């Protein structure tokens, strides 16, 4: 004789069903991933009345039918149940062939989500309003800058897009314009004026401590190279006879102190740039002052070895962007502690902005300037890196007098 389990109303319960002591109904099943799962409801059938004080909910039998339909369609009932952190990790795992700097950026976002409670939320429970509220809190309560929030959202948005494509969720909660939600407090990286550039170089050259960095800083101001591109240069890339520099790679150092050599930021970044006599002299000074006894070898992802780097740190390893960013910071700090007229923030990237802007102001052909900067799009050259000085505009307006009839 087969005995069937009954509920408190005397109704037969199906396999996997039971009624708990508090009156709730429970259904146990095995999901497509092989794990035991449980669902609960205060009602067995849709027509059952809801116990006093309990929120409206689907009946257990309705939930069972939904599960059966999901499993018949080959979808896990865990749809929308994975956490934001798990989703991002899966997204990053599928991103093959990205640059080391991009991979580092992904890891930074993952590290943040591991500490933030938002990382533990189930993706199916995240609404657009939740995403907006979280980003606002990152800025107002946690003090995150607009650029940092832009980076975080830049990973979450495509990760949630992947979840939509996989039918895990119906809508991407991060599919909105960031500027409409978070205040853009980013400081625009402005080029400095010709006068400021001359004053900055003069100060570096005459300072007993910082004069050792003069040649590199001069090169950055008058070539427009990215600092990572300069750090990746070797002696073989410098042709003093033909006055050219071959830019074929960039050098980075990761947070775990690994040195990474990879191609320039874009394919257009691979270029040969002409240099003037004064820049040639700076390169010659660097080459002549190199310690020939110390010759570190760094290999790229293909196992190709590189040596003969122009600048080494105290440990005999190639200097990287962080070194130069600190040097520039110390130089500006010392300058502003001495002079009443303050020097604006100058960084290796400001040198690049300055070079591009001054070339544009001098009337250089935009396509030629695009090549020198290693930009893949002319719009980047014209819209981002060419900050025009008021004096230049004033001179052009004055020149219009000659055209008046």
CSV table of C-alpha atoms in Angstrom, one decimal:
chain,number,residue,atom,x,y,z
A,1,UNK,CA,0.0,0.0,0.0
A,2,UNK,CA,1.3,3.4,-1.0
A,3,UNK,CA,0.8,6.2,1.6
A,4,UNK,CA,0.7,9.8,0.4
A,5,UNK,CA,1.8,12.8,2.5
A,6,UNK,CA,-1.1,15.2,3.2
A,7,UNK,CA,-1.2,18.8,4.3
A,8,UNK,CA,-3.2,20.2,7.3
A,9,UNK,CA,-6.3,20.4,5.1
A,10,UNK,CA,-6.1,16.7,4.3
A,11,UNK,CA,-5.0,17.3,0.7
A,12,UNK,CA,-2.5,14.9,-1.0
A,13,UNK,CA,1.0,16.3,-1.5
A,14,UNK,CA,3.0,15.4,-4.5
A,15,UNK,CA,6.6,14.1,-4.6
A,16,UNK,CA,9.0,16.7,-3.3
A,17,UNK,CA,6.2,18.7,-1.6
A,18,UNK,CA,5.7,19.1,2.2
A,19,UNK,CA,4.1,21.5,4.6
A,20,UNK,CA,6.3,23.0,7.4
A,21,UNK,CA,5.2,23.5,11.0
A,22,UNK,CA,4.7,27.2,10.4
A,23,UNK,CA,2.2,26.4,7.6
A,24,UNK,CA,4.4,27.2,4.6
A,25,UNK,CA,4.5,24.8,1.7
A,26,UNK,CA,7.9,23.6,0.5
A,27,UNK,CA,9.0,22.0,-2.7
A,28,UNK,CA,12.4,20.2,-3.1
A,29,UNK,CA,13.9,19.6,-6.6
A,30,UNK,CA,17.2,19.0,-8.4
A,31,UNK,CA,18.2,21.9,-10.7
A,32,UNK,CA,20.0,21.5,-14.0
A,33,UNK,CA,23.3,22.1,-12.3
A,34,UNK,CA,22.7,19.0,-10.1
A,35,UNK,CA,22.1,20.9,-6.9
A,36,UNK,CA,19.2,20.5,-4.5
A,37,UNK,CA,17.0,23.5,-4.4
A,38,UNK,CA,13.9,24.6,-2.4
A,39,UNK,CA,11.0,26.9,-3.0
A,40,UNK,CA,8.4,28.1,-0.6
A,41,UNK,CA,4.9,29.5,-0.6
A,42,UNK,CA,2.0,30.2,1.9
A,43,UNK,CA,-0.4,28.7,-0.6
A,44,UNK,CA,-0.6,25.2,-2.2
A,45,UNK,CA,-3.0,26.2,-5.0
A,46,UNK,CA,-3.8,29.6,-6.6
A,47,UNK,CA,-7.3,29.5,-5.1
A,48,UNK,CA,-6.1,29.1,-1.5
A,49,UNK,CA,-6.6,32.0,0.8
A,50,UNK,CA,-3.5,33.8,2.1
A,51,UNK,CA,-2.8,33.5,5.9
A,52,UNK,CA,-3.5,36.8,7.7
A,53,UNK,CA,-0.6,39.3,7.6
A,54,UNK,CA,1.3,37.5,4.8
A,55,UNK,CA,2.3,39.2,1.5
A,56,UNK,CA,0.7,38.1,-1.7
A,57,UNK,CA,2.7,35.4,-3.5
A,58,UNK,CA,2.4,32.7,-6.2
A,59,UNK,CA,1.2,29.3,-5.0
A,60,UNK,CA,3.6,26.4,-4.7
A,61,UNK,CA,2.0,24.6,-7.6
A,62,UNK,CA,2.4,27.8,-9.8
A,63,UNK,CA,6.0,28.0,-8.8
A,64,UNK,CA,6.5,24.3,-9.7
A,65,UNK,CA,5.0,24.8,-13.1
A,66,UNK,CA,7.3,27.7,-13.7
A,67,UNK,CA,10.3,25.6,-12.7
A,68,UNK,CA,9.2,22.7,-15.0
A,69,UNK,CA,8.8,25.1,-17.9
A,70,UNK,CA,12.2,26.6,-17.3
A,71,UNK,CA,13.9,23.2,-17.2
A,72,UNK,CA,12.0,21.9,-20.3
A,73,UNK,CA,13.4,25.0,-22.1
A,74,UNK,CA,16.9,23.9,-20.9
A,75,UNK,CA,17.4,27.0,-18.7
A,76,UNK,CA,18.6,26.8,-15.2
A,77,UNK,CA,16.2,28.0,-12.6
A,78,UNK,CA,19.1,30.0,-11.3
A,79,UNK,CA,18.3,32.6,-14.0
A,80,UNK,CA,18.9,36.0,-12.4
A,81,UNK,CA,20.2,34.4,-9.2
A,82,UNK,CA,24.0,34.8,-9.8
A,83,UNK,CA,25.6,37.8,-8.1
A,84,UNK,CA,26.9,40.9,-9.7
A,85,UNK,CA,30.4,39.9,-8.8
A,86,UNK,CA,30.0,36.4,-10.3
A,87,UNK,CA,28.6,38.0,-13.5
A,88,UNK,CA,31.6,40.4,-13.8
A,89,UNK,CA,34.0,37.6,-13.2
A,90,UNK,CA,32.4,35.5,-15.9
A,91,UNK,CA,32.5,38.5,-18.3
A,92,UNK,CA,36.2,39.1,-17.7
A,93,UNK,CA,37.0,35.4,-18.0
A,94,UNK,CA,35.5,35.5,-21.6
A,95,UNK,CA,37.6,38.6,-22.6
A,96,UNK,CA,40.6,37.1,-24.3
A,97,UNK,CA,43.3,39.0,-26.0
A,98,UNK,CA,42.9,42.2,-24.1
A,99,UNK,CA,46.0,44.3,-23.2
A,100,UNK,CA,47.6,44.0,-19.8
A,101,UNK,CA,46.5,47.5,-18.8
A,102,UNK,CA,42.9,46.6,-19.6
A,103,UNK,CA,43.2,43.3,-17.7
A,104,UNK,CA,44.5,45.3,-14.7
A,105,UNK,CA,41.5,47.6,-15.0
A,106,UNK,CA,39.1,44.6,-14.9
A,107,UNK,CA,40.8,43.3,-11.8
A,108,UNK,CA,40.5,46.7,-10.1
A,109,UNK,CA,36.7,46.6,-10.6
A,110,UNK,CA,36.5,43.0,-9.3
A,111,UNK,CA,38.5,43.9,-6.2
A,112,UNK,CA,36.1,46.7,-5.5
A,113,UNK,CA,33.0,44.6,-6.0
A,114,UNK,CA,34.4,42.0,-3.6
A,115,UNK,CA,34.4,44.6,-0.9
A,116,UNK,CA,31.2,46.5,-1.8
A,117,UNK,CA,27.8,45.0,-0.9
A,118,UNK,CA,26.5,45.7,-4.4
A,119,UNK,CA,28.7,42.9,-5.7
A,120,UNK,CA,26.7,40.4,-3.7
A,121,UNK,CA,23.3,41.4,-5.1
A,122,UNK,CA,21.5,39.0,-7.4
A,123,UNK,CA,21.5,40.4,-11.0
A,124,UNK,CA,17.8,39.6,-11.4
A,125,UNK,CA,17.0,41.9,-8.5
A,126,UNK,CA,18.9,45.0,-9.8
A,127,UNK,CA,16.7,47.6,-11.4
A,128,UNK,CA,17.7,50.7,-13.3
A,129,UNK,CA,16.9,52.8,-10.2
A,130,UNK,CA,19.1,50.6,-8.1
A,131,UNK,CA,22.0,51.0,-10.5
A,132,UNK,CA,21.6,54.8,-10.5
A,133,UNK,CA,21.3,55.0,-6.8
A,134,UNK,CA,24.4,52.9,-6.3
A,135,UNK,CA,26.5,55.0,-8.6
A,136,UNK,CA,25.3,58.2,-6.9
A,137,UNK,CA,26.3,56.8,-3.5
A,138,UNK,CA,29.7,55.9,-4.9
A,139,UNK,CA,30.3,59.6,-5.6
A,140,UNK,CA,28.5,61.2,-2.7
A,141,UNK,CA,29.2,58.8,0.2
A,142,UNK,CA,32.4,56.9,-0.9
A,143,UNK,CA,34.1,59.9,-2.6
A,144,UNK,CA,34.7,58.1,-5.9
A,145,UNK,CA,35.6,60.4,-8.8
A,146,UNK,CA,33.7,60.6,-12.0
A,147,UNK,CA,36.5,58.8,-13.9
A,148,UNK,CA,36.5,56.0,-11.3
A,149,UNK,CA,32.8,55.5,-11.6
A,150,UNK,CA,33.0,55.7,-15.4
A,151,UNK,CA,35.5,52.8,-15.2
A,152,UNK,CA,33.4,50.7,-12.9
A,153,UNK,CA,30.3,51.3,-15.0
A,154,UNK,CA,32.3,50.6,-18.1
A,155,UNK,CA,32.7,47.0,-17.0
A,156,UNK,CA,29.3,46.4,-15.4
A,157,UNK,CA,27.4,47.7,-18.5
A,158,UNK,CA,28.8,45.1,-21.0
A,159,UNK,CA,28.7,42.4,-18.3
A,160,UNK,CA,24.9,43.0,-17.8
A,161,UNK,CA,24.5,43.2,-21.6
A,162,UNK,CA,26.0,39.7,-21.8
A,163,UNK,CA,23.5,38.6,-19.2
A,164,UNK,CA,20.6,39.9,-21.4
A,165,UNK,CA,22.0,38.1,-24.4
A,166,UNK,CA,22.1,34.9,-22.4
A,167,UNK,CA,18.5,35.4,-21.3
A,168,UNK,CA,19.5,35.6,-17.7
A,169,UNK,CA,17.7,38.9,-17.3
A,170,UNK,CA,15.3,40.9,-19.6
A,171,UNK,CA,16.8,44.4,-19.4
A,172,UNK,CA,20.2,45.9,-18.7
A,173,UNK,CA,20.0,48.1,-15.6
A,174,UNK,CA,23.1,50.0,-16.5
A,175,UNK,CA,21.9,51.1,-20.0
A,176,UNK,CA,21.7,54.8,-19.4
A,177,UNK,CA,23.9,57.9,-19.9
A,178,UNK,CA,26.2,58.2,-16.9
A,179,UNK,CA,26.4,62.0,-17.2
A,180,UNK,CA,22.6,62.3,-16.5
A,181,UNK,CA,23.1,60.6,-13.1
A,182,UNK,CA,26.6,61.4,-11.7
A,183,UNK,CA,28.2,64.8,-11.6
A,184,UNK,CA,31.2,65.0,-13.9
A,185,UNK,CA,33.8,66.4,-11.6
A,186,UNK,CA,36.7,65.4,-13.8
A,187,UNK,CA,39.5,67.9,-14.2
A,188,UNK,CA,40.2,68.6,-17.8
A,189,UNK,CA,43.9,67.9,-18.7
A,190,UNK,CA,44.8,71.3,-20.1
A,191,UNK,CA,48.0,72.0,-22.1
A,192,UNK,CA,50.2,74.6,-20.5
A,193,UNK,CA,51.3,77.8,-22.3
A,194,UNK,CA,54.6,78.3,-24.1
A,195,UNK,CA,55.7,80.6,-21.2
A,196,UNK,CA,54.8,78.0,-18.6
A,197,UNK,CA,56.6,75.3,-20.6
A,198,UNK,CA,59.8,77.4,-20.8
A,199,UNK,CA,59.6,78.3,-17.1
A,200,UNK,CA,59.1,74.6,-16.1
A,201,UNK,CA,62.1,73.4,-18.2
A,202,UNK,CA,64.2,76.3,-16.8
A,203,UNK,CA,63.4,75.3,-13.3
A,204,UNK,CA,64.2,71.6,-13.9
A,205,UNK,CA,67.5,72.4,-15.6
A,206,UNK,CA,68.7,74.7,-12.9
A,207,UNK,CA,67.6,72.6,-9.9
A,208,UNK,CA,70.5,70.6,-8.4
A,209,UNK,CA,68.3,67.5,-7.7
A,210,UNK,CA,65.8,67.5,-10.6
A,211,UNK,CA,68.3,68.5,-13.3
A,212,UNK,CA,69.0,64.8,-13.8
A,213,UNK,CA,65.5,64.4,-15.3
A,214,UNK,CA,65.8,67.4,-17.7
A,215,UNK,CA,66.6,65.4,-20.9
A,216,UNK,CA,63.6,63.1,-20.4
A,217,UNK,CA,61.2,65.9,-19.6
A,218,UNK,CA,62.4,67.9,-22.6
A,219,UNK,CA,61.9,64.9,-24.9
A,220,UNK,CA,58.3,64.4,-23.6
A,221,UNK,CA,57.5,68.1,-24.3
A,222,UNK,CA,58.9,68.0,-27.8
A,223,UNK,CA,57.8,64.6,-29.1
A,224,UNK,CA,54.3,64.1,-27.7
A,225,UNK,CA,55.1,60.5,-26.8
A,226,UNK,CA,53.0,58.6,-24.3
A,227,UNK,CA,55.0,58.0,-21.2
A,228,UNK,CA,54.6,54.2,-21.6
A,229,UNK,CA,56.0,54.5,-25.1
A,230,UNK,CA,59.0,56.4,-23.9
A,231,UNK,CA,59.6,53.8,-21.1
A,232,UNK,CA,59.5,51.1,-23.8
A,233,UNK,CA,62.2,52.7,-25.9
A,234,UNK,CA,65.6,51.0,-26.2
A,235,UNK,CA,68.9,52.2,-27.7
A,236,UNK,CA,68.1,50.4,-31.0
A,237,UNK,CA,65.0,52.6,-31.4
A,238,UNK,CA,67.0,55.8,-31.5
A,239,UNK,CA,68.5,56.8,-34.9
A,240,UNK,CA,70.6,59.9,-34.2
A,241,UNK,CA,72.1,59.9,-37.7
A,242,UNK,CA,68.7,60.2,-39.4
A,243,UNK,CA,67.1,62.0,-36.4
A,244,UNK,CA,64.2,59.6,-35.9
A,245,UNK,CA,62.7,57.5,-33.1
A,246,UNK,CA,60.8,54.3,-33.8
A,247,UNK,CA,57.9,53.7,-31.5
A,248,UNK,CA,56.9,50.0,-31.6
A,249,UNK,CA,56.0,49.1,-28.0
A,250,UNK,CA,55.0,50.4,-24.6
A,251,UNK,CA,56.2,49.2,-21.2
A,252,UNK,CA,54.1,48.8,-18.1
A,253,UNK,CA,54.6,47.4,-14.6
A,254,UNK,CA,51.6,45.7,-12.9
A,255,UNK,CA,50.6,45.9,-9.3
A,256,UNK,CA,52.4,42.6,-8.6
A,257,UNK,CA,55.6,44.1,-10.0
A,258,UNK,CA,55.6,42.3,-13.3
A,259,UNK,CA,57.0,44.1,-16.3
A,260,UNK,CA,54.8,43.9,-19.4
A,261,UNK,CA,55.8,44.8,-23.0
A,262,UNK,CA,52.9,45.2,-25.4
A,263,UNK,CA,52.2,47.1,-28.7
A,264,UNK,CA,51.2,50.8,-28.5
A,265,UNK,CA,47.7,51.8,-27.5
A,266,UNK,CA,46.4,51.6,-31.1
A,267,UNK,CA,47.7,50.2,-34.3
A,268,UNK,CA,48.4,53.8,-35.4
A,269,UNK,CA,50.7,54.0,-32.3
A,270,UNK,CA,53.4,52.2,-34.2
A,271,UNK,CA,55.2,55.0,-36.0
A,272,UNK,CA,58.6,56.6,-36.7
A,273,UNK,CA,58.7,60.2,-35.6
A,274,UNK,CA,61.3,62.8,-36.8
A,275,UNK,CA,63.1,64.7,-34.0
A,276,UNK,CA,64.9,68.1,-33.9
A,277,UNK,CA,68.5,68.6,-33.1
A,278,UNK,CA,67.8,69.6,-29.5
A,279,UNK,CA,65.8,66.4,-28.9
A,280,UNK,CA,68.6,64.4,-30.5
A,281,UNK,CA,71.0,66.0,-28.0
A,282,UNK,CA,68.8,64.9,-25.1
A,283,UNK,CA,68.7,61.3,-26.4
A,284,UNK,CA,72.4,61.3,-26.9
A,285,UNK,CA,72.9,62.5,-23.3
A,286,UNK,CA,70.7,59.6,-22.1
A,287,UNK,CA,72.5,57.0,-24.1
A,288,UNK,CA,76.0,58.3,-23.0
A,289,UNK,CA,75.0,58.2,-19.4
A,290,UNK,CA,73.6,54.7,-19.5
A,291,UNK,CA,75.2,52.1,-17.1
A,292,UNK,CA,76.5,49.5,-19.5
A,293,UNK,CA,77.1,47.0,-16.7
A,294,UNK,CA,73.4,46.9,-15.9
A,295,UNK,CA,71.4,45.5,-18.8
A,296,UNK,CA,68.0,44.1,-17.7
A,297,UNK,CA,66.2,41.9,-20.2
A,298,UNK,CA,62.4,42.1,-20.5
A,299,UNK,CA,60.4,39.7,-22.7
A,300,UNK,CA,57.0,40.3,-24.3
A,301,UNK,CA,54.1,37.8,-24.5
A,302,UNK,CA,55.8,36.2,-27.5
A,303,UNK,CA,59.0,35.5,-25.6
A,304,UNK,CA,60.9,38.1,-27.5
A,305,UNK,CA,63.7,39.7,-25.3
A,306,UNK,CA,64.3,43.5,-25.1
A,307,UNK,CA,67.2,45.3,-23.5
A,308,UNK,CA,69.0,48.6,-23.6
A,309,UNK,CA,66.3,50.6,-21.9
A,310,UNK,CA,67.2,54.3,-21.6
A,311,UNK,CA,66.3,54.9,-17.9
A,312,UNK,CA,66.7,52.5,-15.0
A,313,UNK,CA,65.6,52.8,-11.4
A,314,UNK,CA,67.7,52.2,-8.3
A,315,UNK,CA,67.2,48.5,-8.6
A,316,UNK,CA,68.6,48.4,-12.1
A,317,UNK,CA,65.2,47.9,-13.7
A,318,UNK,CA,63.5,50.0,-16.4
A,319,UNK,CA,61.6,53.1,-15.1
A,320,UNK,CA,57.9,53.1,-15.7
A,321,UNK,CA,55.1,55.7,-15.8
A,322,UNK,CA,54.7,55.7,-12.0
A,323,UNK,CA,58.3,56.9,-11.6
A,324,UNK,CA,57.9,59.9,-13.9
A,325,UNK,CA,54.5,60.8,-12.5
A,326,UNK,CA,56.1,61.1,-9.1
A,327,UNK,CA,59.0,63.1,-10.4
A,328,UNK,CA,56.7,65.6,-12.0
A,329,UNK,CA,54.6,65.8,-8.9
A,330,UNK,CA,57.7,66.6,-6.7
A,331,UNK,CA,58.9,69.2,-9.3
A,332,UNK,CA,55.6,71.0,-9.3
A,333,UNK,CA,55.4,70.9,-5.5
A,334,UNK,CA,58.9,72.4,-5.1
A,335,UNK,CA,58.3,75.0,-7.7
A,336,UNK,CA,55.1,76.2,-6.1
A,337,UNK,CA,56.7,76.3,-2.7
A,338,UNK,CA,59.3,78.8,-4.0
A,339,UNK,CA,57.4,81.1,-6.5
A,340,UNK,CA,54.3,83.2,-5.9
A,341,UNK,CA,53.0,82.6,-9.5
A,342,UNK,CA,52.0,78.9,-9.3
A,343,UNK,CA,52.7,76.3,-11.9
A,344,UNK,CA,49.6,74.3,-12.9
A,345,UNK,CA,49.6,70.6,-12.5
A,346,UNK,CA,52.2,69.2,-15.0
A,347,UNK,CA,52.3,65.5,-15.7
A,348,UNK,CA,53.8,63.3,-18.5
A,349,UNK,CA,50.4,63.4,-20.2
A,350,UNK,CA,50.2,67.1,-19.9
A,351,UNK,CA,53.5,67.2,-21.9
A,352,UNK,CA,51.7,65.2,-24.6
A,353,UNK,CA,48.7,67.6,-24.6
A,354,UNK,CA,51.0,70.6,-24.7
A,355,UNK,CA,53.0,69.2,-27.7
A,356,UNK,CA,49.8,68.5,-29.7
A,357,UNK,CA,48.2,71.8,-28.9
A,358,UNK,CA,51.2,73.9,-29.7
A,359,UNK,CA,51.7,72.0,-33.0
A,360,UNK,CA,48.0,72.7,-33.9
A,361,UNK,CA,48.4,76.4,-32.9
A,362,UNK,CA,51.5,76.6,-35.2
A,363,UNK,CA,49.3,75.5,-38.1
A,364,UNK,CA,50.5,71.9,-38.6
A,365,UNK,CA,48.5,69.8,-41.0
A,366,UNK,CA,46.0,67.9,-38.9
A,367,UNK,CA,46.7,64.5,-40.6
A,368,UNK,CA,50.4,65.0,-39.9
A,369,UNK,CA,49.7,65.8,-36.3
A,370,UNK,CA,47.4,62.7,-36.1
A,371,UNK,CA,50.4,60.6,-37.3
A,372,UNK,CA,52.8,62.1,-34.8
A,373,UNK,CA,50.4,61.5,-31.9
A,374,UNK,CA,49.7,58.0,-32.9
A,375,UNK,CA,45.9,58.5,-33.0
A,376,UNK,CA,43.7,56.1,-35.0
A,377,UNK,CA,41.0,58.8,-35.4
A,378,UNK,CA,41.5,62.4,-36.4
A,379,UNK,CA,38.7,63.4,-34.1
A,380,UNK,CA,40.8,62.4,-31.1
A,381,UNK,CA,43.5,64.7,-32.2
A,382,UNK,CA,41.3,67.7,-32.9
A,383,UNK,CA,38.7,67.4,-30.1
A,384,UNK,CA,40.7,66.1,-27.2
A,385,UNK,CA,44.3,67.2,-27.4
A,386,UNK,CA,44.2,70.7,-29.0
A,387,UNK,CA,43.5,73.3,-26.3
A,388,UNK,CA,43.9,76.7,-28.0
A,389,UNK,CA,45.5,79.6,-26.1
A,390,UNK,CA,43.6,82.9,-26.0
A,391,UNK,CA,46.8,84.7,-27.3
A,392,UNK,CA,46.7,82.6,-30.4
A,393,UNK,CA,43.1,83.4,-31.1
A,394,UNK,CA,43.8,87.1,-30.5
A,395,UNK,CA,46.6,87.2,-33.0
A,396,UNK,CA,44.4,85.5,-35.7
A,397,UNK,CA,41.6,88.1,-35.0
A,398,UNK,CA,44.2,90.9,-35.4
A,399,UNK,CA,45.4,89.4,-38.6
A,400,UNK,CA,41.9,89.7,-40.1
A,401,UNK,CA,42.5,93.5,-40.4
A,402,UNK,CA,44.5,92.8,-43.5
A,403,UNK,CA,41.5,91.2,-45.2
A,404,UNK,CA,39.1,94.0,-44.6
A,405,UNK,CA,38.0,95.7,-47.8
